[in-house]
GROMACS .gro file of C-alpha atoms in nm:
model
  257
    1MET     CA    1   0.389   2.075   0.114
    2GLN     CA    2   0.762   2.117   0.244
    3GLU     CA    3   1.006   1.981  -0.016
    4SER     CA    4   1.103   1.686   0.237
    5LEU     CA    5   1.240   1.485  -0.084
    6LYS     CA    6   1.417   1.723  -0.213
    7GLY     CA    7   1.759   1.588  -0.372
    8ARG     CA    8   1.608   1.247  -0.405
    9VAL     CA    9   1.521   1.044  -0.735
   10ALA     CA   10   1.227   0.808  -0.762
   11LEU     CA   11   1.168   0.580  -1.019
   12VAL     CA   12   0.803   0.515  -1.049
   13THR     CA   13   0.628   0.212  -1.233
   14GLY     CA   14   0.308   0.268  -1.428
   15ALA     CA   15   0.336   0.615  -1.406
   16ALA     CA   16   0.137   0.714  -1.721
   17SER     CA   17  -0.204   0.691  -1.574
   18GLY     CA   18  -0.378   0.594  -1.276
   19LEU     CA   19  -0.205   0.542  -0.886
   20GLY     CA   20   0.106   0.545  -1.095
   21ARG     CA   21   0.034   0.923  -1.230
   22ALA     CA   22  -0.098   1.002  -0.874
   23THR     CA   23   0.255   0.863  -0.689
   24ALA     CA   24   0.455   1.045  -0.931
   25LEU     CA   25   0.291   1.393  -0.862
   26ALA     CA   26   0.281   1.304  -0.488
   27LEU     CA   27   0.645   1.263  -0.458
   28ALA     CA   28   0.732   1.552  -0.684
   29GLU     CA   29   0.521   1.801  -0.503
   30ALA     CA   30   0.735   1.689  -0.183
   31GLY     CA   31   1.043   1.770  -0.404
   32ALA     CA   32   1.174   1.453  -0.549
   33HIS     CA   33   1.287   1.452  -0.883
   34VAL     CA   34   1.063   1.149  -1.071
   35ALA     CA   35   1.143   0.904  -1.332
   36ILE     CA   36   0.812   0.860  -1.504
   37ALA     CA   37   0.827   0.465  -1.637
   38ASP     CA   38   0.587   0.292  -1.860
   39ILE     CA   39   0.547   0.162  -2.194
   40ASP     CA   40   0.267   0.402  -2.242
   41ALA     CA   41   0.465   0.714  -2.410
   42ALA     CA   42   0.189   0.944  -2.455
   43GLY     CA   43   0.068   0.885  -2.114
   44SER     CA   44   0.403   0.895  -1.956
   45GLU     CA   45   0.440   1.258  -2.158
   46GLN     CA   46   0.090   1.374  -1.989
   47THR     CA   47   0.215   1.284  -1.674
   48LEU     CA   48   0.538   1.489  -1.719
   49GLY     CA   49   0.342   1.792  -1.824
   50LEU     CA   50   0.135   1.769  -1.464
   51VAL     CA   51   0.445   1.727  -1.266
   52SER     CA   52   0.594   2.042  -1.454
   53ASP     CA   53   0.275   2.227  -1.424
   54GLY     CA   54   0.261   2.158  -1.066
   55GLY     CA   55   0.631   2.312  -1.043
   56GLY     CA   56   0.779   1.973  -0.992
   57SER     CA   57   1.068   1.790  -1.154
   58ALA     CA   58   1.090   1.484  -1.375
   59GLU     CA   59   1.159   1.285  -1.674
   60VAL     CA   60   1.048   1.030  -1.883
   61VAL     CA   61   1.198   0.675  -1.911
   62ALA     CA   62   1.039   0.383  -2.123
   63LEU     CA   63   1.041   0.102  -1.891
   64ASP     CA   64   0.863  -0.244  -2.013
   65VAL     CA   65   0.888  -0.400  -1.636
   66THR     CA   66   0.841  -0.765  -1.807
   67ASP     CA   67   1.188  -0.708  -1.991
   68ASP     CA   68   1.514  -0.779  -1.800
   69GLU     CA   69   1.724  -0.574  -2.023
   70SER     CA   70   1.482  -0.301  -2.000
   71ARG     CA   71   1.478  -0.310  -1.606
   72ARG     CA   72   1.860  -0.311  -1.630
   73THR     CA   73   1.880  -0.038  -1.860
   74VAL     CA   74   1.655   0.195  -1.690
   75VAL     CA   75   1.816   0.132  -1.336
   76GLY     CA   76   2.166   0.139  -1.461
   77GLY     CA   77   2.078   0.488  -1.640
   78LEU     CA   78   1.916   0.611  -1.375
   79PHE     CA   79   2.203   0.565  -1.130
   80ASP     CA   80   2.464   0.657  -1.401
   81ALA     CA   81   2.271   0.997  -1.453
   82HIS     CA   82   2.198   1.078  -1.073
   83GLY     CA   83   2.421   0.858  -0.876
   84ASP     CA   84   2.284   0.803  -0.534
   85SER     CA   85   2.036   1.058  -0.515
   86PHE     CA   86   1.822   0.760  -0.702
   87ASP     CA   87   1.710   0.620  -0.421
   88ILE     CA   88   1.364   0.556  -0.437
   89LEU     CA   89   1.147   0.292  -0.625
   90VAL     CA   90   0.756   0.275  -0.631
   91ASN     CA   91   0.636  -0.061  -0.813
   92VAL     CA   92   0.317   0.040  -0.947
   93ALA     CA   93   0.233  -0.087  -1.282
   94GLY     CA   94  -0.034  -0.367  -1.277
   95ILE     CA   95  -0.275  -0.507  -1.520
   96ASP     CA   96  -0.598  -0.725  -1.501
   97ARG     CA   97  -0.669  -0.991  -1.749
   98PRO     CA   98  -0.999  -1.156  -1.639
   99GLY     CA   99  -1.089  -1.517  -1.692
  100TYR     CA  100  -1.248  -1.822  -1.493
  101VAL     CA  101  -1.057  -2.153  -1.484
  102THR     CA  102  -1.292  -2.278  -1.755
  103ASP     CA  103  -1.204  -2.042  -1.984
  104ILE     CA  104  -0.911  -1.840  -1.902
  105ASP     CA  105  -0.644  -1.759  -2.168
  106LEU     CA  106  -0.292  -1.878  -2.093
  107ALA     CA  107  -0.124  -1.610  -2.263
  108ASP     CA  108  -0.344  -1.358  -2.068
  109TYR     CA  109  -0.258  -1.547  -1.706
  110ARG     CA  110   0.114  -1.525  -1.806
  111ARG     CA  111   0.142  -1.157  -1.899
  112VAL     CA  112  -0.051  -1.070  -1.566
  113GLN     CA  113   0.203  -1.278  -1.347
  114ALA     CA  114   0.492  -1.084  -1.557
  115VAL     CA  115   0.342  -0.770  -1.480
  116ASN     CA  116   0.208  -0.772  -1.157
  117PHE     CA  117   0.490  -1.039  -0.984
  118GLU     CA  118   0.764  -1.117  -1.193
  119GLY     CA  119   0.868  -0.763  -1.341
  120PRO     CA  120   0.860  -0.567  -0.971
  121ILE     CA  121   1.014  -0.868  -0.793
  122PHE     CA  122   1.324  -0.807  -1.025
  123LEU     CA  123   1.302  -0.483  -1.064
  124THR     CA  124   1.348  -0.444  -0.703
  125SER     CA  125   1.631  -0.706  -0.725
  126GLU     CA  126   1.806  -0.478  -0.960
  127PHE     CA  127   1.754  -0.162  -0.708
  128THR     CA  128   1.879  -0.338  -0.434
  129LYS     CA  129   2.193  -0.452  -0.560
  130ARG     CA  130   2.295  -0.079  -0.675
  131VAL     CA  131   2.197   0.080  -0.324
  132GLN     CA  132   2.352  -0.172  -0.088
  133HIS     CA  133   2.669   0.002  -0.086
  134LEU     CA  134   2.512   0.323   0.043
  135PRO     CA  135   2.724   0.510   0.321
  136GLU     CA  136   2.609   0.512   0.679
  137GLY     CA  137   2.331   0.703   0.776
  138ARG     CA  138   2.155   0.666   0.394
  139THR     CA  139   1.850   0.467   0.374
  140ALA     CA  140   1.690   0.372   0.048
  141ASP     CA  141   1.304   0.336  -0.018
  142VAL     CA  142   1.132   0.049  -0.202
  143VAL     CA  143   0.735   0.076  -0.169
  144HIS     CA  144   0.504  -0.218  -0.332
  145ILE     CA  145   0.177  -0.131  -0.467
  146VAL     CA  146   0.009  -0.487  -0.394
  147SER     CA  147  -0.378  -0.503  -0.381
  148LEU     CA  148  -0.639  -0.619  -0.131
  149SER     CA  149  -0.701  -0.908  -0.413
  150ALA     CA  150  -0.384  -1.045  -0.257
  151ILE     CA  151  -0.566  -1.166   0.079
  152THR     CA  152  -0.908  -1.219  -0.070
  153SER     CA  153  -1.063  -1.424  -0.367
  154GLY     CA  154  -1.310  -1.326  -0.638
  155SER     CA  155  -1.475  -1.504  -0.943
  156GLY     CA  156  -1.297  -1.428  -1.274
  157ALA     CA  157  -0.975  -1.285  -1.111
  158ILE     CA  158  -0.751  -1.625  -1.091
  159ALA     CA  159  -0.461  -1.414  -1.267
  160TYR     CA  160  -0.499  -1.095  -1.096
  161ASN     CA  161  -0.587  -1.239  -0.726
  162GLY     CA  162  -0.269  -1.522  -0.797
  163SER     CA  163  -0.038  -1.267  -0.912
  164LYS     CA  164  -0.114  -1.016  -0.608
  165ALA     CA  165  -0.087  -1.300  -0.369
  166GLY     CA  166   0.288  -1.402  -0.500
  167PHE     CA  167   0.390  -1.054  -0.505
  168LEU     CA  168   0.260  -1.003  -0.142
  169ASN     CA  169   0.432  -1.302  -0.003
  170ALA     CA  170   0.742  -1.256  -0.231
  171THR     CA  171   0.762  -0.900  -0.066
  172ARG     CA  172   0.758  -1.054   0.289
  173CYS     CA  173   1.057  -1.296   0.191
  174ILE     CA  174   1.227  -0.959   0.075
  175GLN     CA  175   1.165  -0.802   0.401
  176ARG     CA  176   1.293  -1.095   0.622
  177GLU     CA  177   1.586  -1.136   0.390
  178LEU     CA  178   1.699  -0.764   0.418
  179ARG     CA  179   1.656  -0.814   0.795
  180GLU     CA  180   1.901  -1.091   0.779
  181LYS     CA  181   2.164  -0.857   0.600
  182ALA     CA  182   2.185  -0.608   0.880
  183THR     CA  183   2.548  -0.586   0.969
  184ARG     CA  184   2.697  -0.610   1.317
  185ALA     CA  185   2.982  -0.394   1.493
  186GLU     CA  186   3.241  -0.514   1.710
  187ASP     CA  187   3.028  -0.365   1.987
  188GLY     CA  188   2.748  -0.556   1.899
  189THR     CA  189   2.538  -0.307   1.738
  190GLU     CA  190   2.361  -0.359   1.404
  191ARG     CA  191   2.330  -0.146   1.125
  192PRO     CA  192   2.009  -0.211   0.891
  193PHE     CA  193   2.084  -0.301   0.535
  194PRO     CA  194   2.064   0.038   0.361
  195CYS     CA  195   1.747  -0.014   0.206
  196ARG     CA  196   1.377  -0.085   0.349
  197VAL     CA  197   1.101  -0.240   0.126
  198GLN     CA  198   0.765  -0.166   0.246
  199SER     CA  199   0.400  -0.260   0.088
  200VAL     CA  200   0.076  -0.094   0.061
  201ILE     CA  201  -0.271  -0.313   0.019
  202PRO     CA  202  -0.535  -0.106  -0.149
  203ALA     CA  203  -0.870  -0.195  -0.203
  204ALA     CA  204  -1.053  -0.039  -0.539
  205MET     CA  205  -0.939   0.300  -0.657
  206ASP     CA  206  -1.087   0.493  -0.940
  207THR     CA  207  -0.849   0.411  -1.185
  208PRO     CA  208  -0.861   0.320  -1.566
  209MET     CA  209  -0.799  -0.044  -1.494
  210MET     CA  210  -1.119  -0.080  -1.269
  211GLU     CA  211  -1.355   0.065  -1.570
  212GLN     CA  212  -1.393  -0.319  -1.648
  213TRP     CA  213  -1.545  -0.411  -1.335
  214GLY     CA  214  -1.829  -0.129  -1.357
  215ILE     CA  215  -1.761  -0.054  -0.952
  216PRO     CA  216  -1.952   0.295  -0.875
  217SER     CA  217  -1.692   0.581  -0.827
  218HIS     CA  218  -1.830   0.656  -0.469
  219LEU     CA  219  -1.741   0.307  -0.353
  220MET     CA  220  -1.395   0.338  -0.477
  221MET     CA  221  -1.046   0.545  -0.379
  222PRO     CA  222  -0.966   0.835  -0.563
  223PRO     CA  223  -0.566   0.735  -0.671
  224ALA     CA  224  -0.441   1.041  -0.490
  225ALA     CA  225  -0.536   0.924  -0.179
  226VAL     CA  226  -0.338   0.589  -0.198
  227ALA     CA  227  -0.026   0.835  -0.358
  228GLU     CA  228  -0.024   1.016  -0.026
  229MET     CA  229   0.029   0.707   0.168
  230VAL     CA  230   0.293   0.604  -0.034
  231ARG     CA  231   0.498   0.950   0.028
  232THR     CA  232   0.412   0.909   0.417
  233LEU     CA  233   0.610   0.556   0.400
  234VAL     CA  234   0.881   0.718   0.218
  235LEU     CA  235   0.894   1.000   0.456
  236LEU     CA  236   0.877   0.777   0.738
  237HIS     CA  237   1.164   0.777   1.003
  238PRO     CA  238   1.466   0.545   0.878
  239SER     CA  239   1.464   0.385   1.206
  240ALA     CA  240   1.122   0.201   1.134
  241PHE     CA  241   0.933   0.013   0.849
  242VAL     CA  242   0.561  -0.074   0.764
  243PRO     CA  243   0.575  -0.424   0.638
  244GLU     CA  244   0.199  -0.383   0.516
  245MET     CA  245  -0.046  -0.116   0.515
  246GLN     CA  246  -0.422  -0.175   0.427
  247ILE     CA  247  -0.607   0.131   0.322
  248VAL     CA  248  -0.940   0.098   0.193
  249PRO     CA  249  -1.266   0.333   0.088
  250ARG     CA  250  -1.488   0.392   0.394
  251LEU     CA  251  -1.777   0.276   0.188
  252GLU     CA  252  -1.599  -0.037   0.063
  253PRO     CA  253  -1.898  -0.273   0.064
  254ASN     CA  254  -1.716  -0.625   0.194
  255PHE     CA  255  -1.460  -0.473   0.420
  256PRO     CA  256  -1.401  -0.525   0.716
  257ARG     CA  257  -1.403  -0.901   0.633
   0.00000   0.00000   0.00000
């Protein structure tokens, strides 16, 4: 692929495995320098090796998306190192802790909310504070990986589905707020806020997180398919944005609903 993202720096969370790793590879292939962020140091180094083997550029950053100090340190450090070239954030990190309402563990529930919902929202907050001063003609990109579980309901998935539903609605709130932050010139024209937030709503992917559910791999998408969609959104013309993009396997047994 042509290096359309050359000169841009992207922070990808959850990049030690699964969709995060696939996204890091896809963005690096397009020319971006990728900050591989995760709490899994060994997995992050493996992703770094794969990016390097493919001729891409990357670095590993230790990030706990649930920790405010960690979020601030990583975002601030990347801006210190790369300046305004750091203009892409992809929130991929996510976990699942199954549990029915009769037996769900409170600690597990809170951990899922922290990783899947609170963490990425406040990481986006930290990022948008930094890019709001980008000059005319520049547009930063945030992509939120939500889940089809945000708009469906499933047994034993209260924590995960609830966290993703909250994440989706919070993303909609952010999109509305950024629209309201457009600046109006004296001639009545408007300049958009210099950052757009788009979301991808994927169904099941063949990733380590899905192993516990025992879904046959042929009924799931490879994570690279969704990573390609992320790359497409980042490359979209800056005059437009995609509020929500659903992507599902062609053999998904319960879709369309």
